[in-house]
Amino acid sequence: METGRVLISEEEIAQRLSEMGEQITRDYEGEVVLVVGVLRGAFMFMADLARHIRVATEFDFMAVSSYGSATKTSGVVRILKDLDEEIAGRHVLVVEDIVDSGLTLQYLLRTLKLRRPASLEVATLLLKGDMQRVPVDVRYVGFTIGPEFVVGYGLDFDQLYRNLPYVGVLDQHSL
Ligand code: IMP
Ligand code: MG
């Protein structure tokens, strides 16, 4: 299996997640936070980040699919699995794998906001430094990366490579 080159190593991810966890712990001190993982890409990031959050934490999941080609989203989002929990009056932290155009997240946040949470913030492992991005407010960003297509640590290409313990860039010829 072609895995390409390492962009962000396991060690760098671990170090950054502990910093993010500390920041989240400070920001939510005395509150109960409902961490909402966006499946499938966020599963690994969510599990590892959660170990560094030291306030009362509950978990829920959503699954969305963005229509589009394998590497570009169209912004039309379908909810494949909605939350099990009601979020009105609760502190919701949405955990995403990557924000590229921001269209998926914009749709998701609009939908969740209508349910009147007490607060609604986003933690993403990766943010693509994309000038085309729609304005979305992302409070916690792991790493800002270039426009290249990345895989690993939850992120897929055609459903593969999610299990890589690092974030990598596929070789052009394997795409
Ligand atoms: P956006 O709507 O353009 O922000 O893209 C959101 C979704 O596209 C992400 O949640 C990913 O599932 C997918 N995506 C965007 N860029 C990448 C990438 O580089 N690797 C893997 N998936 C990506
Ligand atoms: Mg995704």
Short mmCIF file of N, CA, C and O in Angstrom, two decimals, residues 6-20 125 142-143 153 165-167:
data_model
loop_
_atom_site.label_atom_id
_atom_site.label_comp_id
_atom_site.label_asym_id
_atom_site.label_seq_id
_atom_site.Cartn_x
_atom_site.Cartn_y
_atom_site.Cartn_z
N VAL A 6 5.40 11.49 5.33
CA VAL A 6 4.85 11.97 6.59
C VAL A 6 4.82 13.49 6.58
O VAL A 6 5.83 14.14 6.31
N LEU A 7 3.66 14.06 6.88
CA LEU A 7 3.56 15.52 6.98
C LEU A 7 3.60 15.94 8.45
O LEU A 7 4.31 16.87 8.82
N ILE A 8 2.82 15.24 9.28
CA ILE A 8 2.82 15.52 10.72
C ILE A 8 2.99 14.19 11.44
O ILE A 8 2.18 13.27 11.27
N SER A 9 4.04 14.08 12.22
CA SER A 9 4.39 12.81 12.85
C SER A 9 3.51 12.52 14.06
O SER A 9 2.86 13.41 14.61
N GLU A 10 3.55 11.26 14.48
CA GLU A 10 2.83 10.83 15.69
C GLU A 10 3.20 11.68 16.89
O GLU A 10 2.35 12.07 17.69
N GLU A 11 4.49 11.96 17.02
CA GLU A 11 5.00 12.73 18.18
C GLU A 11 4.47 14.16 18.14
O GLU A 11 4.07 14.72 19.16
N GLU A 12 4.48 14.76 16.97
CA GLU A 12 3.97 16.14 16.83
C GLU A 12 2.48 16.19 17.15
O GLU A 12 2.01 17.13 17.80
N ILE A 13 1.74 15.18 16.69
CA ILE A 13 0.30 15.14 16.97
C ILE A 13 0.07 15.02 18.48
O ILE A 13 -0.72 15.77 19.06
N ALA A 14 0.80 14.11 19.12
CA ALA A 14 0.62 13.87 20.56
C ALA A 14 0.90 15.15 21.35
O ALA A 14 0.15 15.52 22.27
N GLN A 15 1.97 15.83 20.99
CA GLN A 15 2.37 17.06 21.69
C GLN A 15 1.28 18.13 21.54
O GLN A 15 0.86 18.76 22.50
N ARG A 16 0.81 18.31 20.32
CA ARG A 16 -0.20 19.35 20.04
C ARG A 16 -1.53 19.04 20.74
O ARG A 16 -2.20 19.94 21.23
N LEU A 17 -1.90 17.77 20.74
CA LEU A 17 -3.18 17.39 21.37
C LEU A 17 -3.15 17.65 22.87
O LEU A 17 -4.17 18.04 23.46
N SER A 18 -2.00 17.47 23.48
CA SER A 18 -1.94 17.74 24.92
C SER A 18 -2.10 19.24 25.17
O SER A 18 -2.77 19.66 26.11
N GLU A 19 -1.54 20.07 24.29
CA GLU A 19 -1.73 21.53 24.42
C GLU A 19 -3.19 21.92 24.20
O GLU A 19 -3.76 22.73 24.94
N MET A 20 -3.80 21.34 23.18
CA MET A 20 -5.20 21.64 22.90
C MET A 20 -6.10 21.22 24.07
O MET A 20 -7.03 21.93 24.45
N LEU A 125 -8.52 19.03 13.90
CA LEU A 125 -7.12 18.65 13.88
C LEU A 125 -6.38 19.49 12.84
O LEU A 125 -5.32 20.03 13.11
N GLY A 142 -5.56 22.31 15.42
CA GLY A 142 -4.34 21.55 15.69
C GLY A 142 -3.19 22.07 14.84
O GLY A 142 -2.19 22.57 15.36
N PHE A 143 -3.35 21.95 13.54
CA PHE A 143 -2.32 22.37 12.61
C PHE A 143 -2.94 23.03 11.38
O PHE A 143 -3.97 22.58 10.89
N TYR A 153 -4.45 9.18 10.33
CA TYR A 153 -4.96 9.67 11.61
C TYR A 153 -6.46 10.00 11.50
O TYR A 153 -6.91 11.05 11.91
N PRO A 165 -0.92 6.15 11.78
CA PRO A 165 -0.81 6.89 13.04
C PRO A 165 -0.30 8.31 12.87
O PRO A 165 -0.17 9.05 13.85
N TYR A 166 -0.02 8.72 11.64
CA TYR A 166 0.47 10.06 11.35
C TYR A 166 -0.37 10.66 10.22
O TYR A 166 -1.18 9.97 9.60
N VAL A 167 -0.19 11.95 9.95
CA VAL A 167 -0.84 12.58 8.80
C VAL A 167 0.18 12.60 7.66
O VAL A 167 1.32 13.06 7.84
#
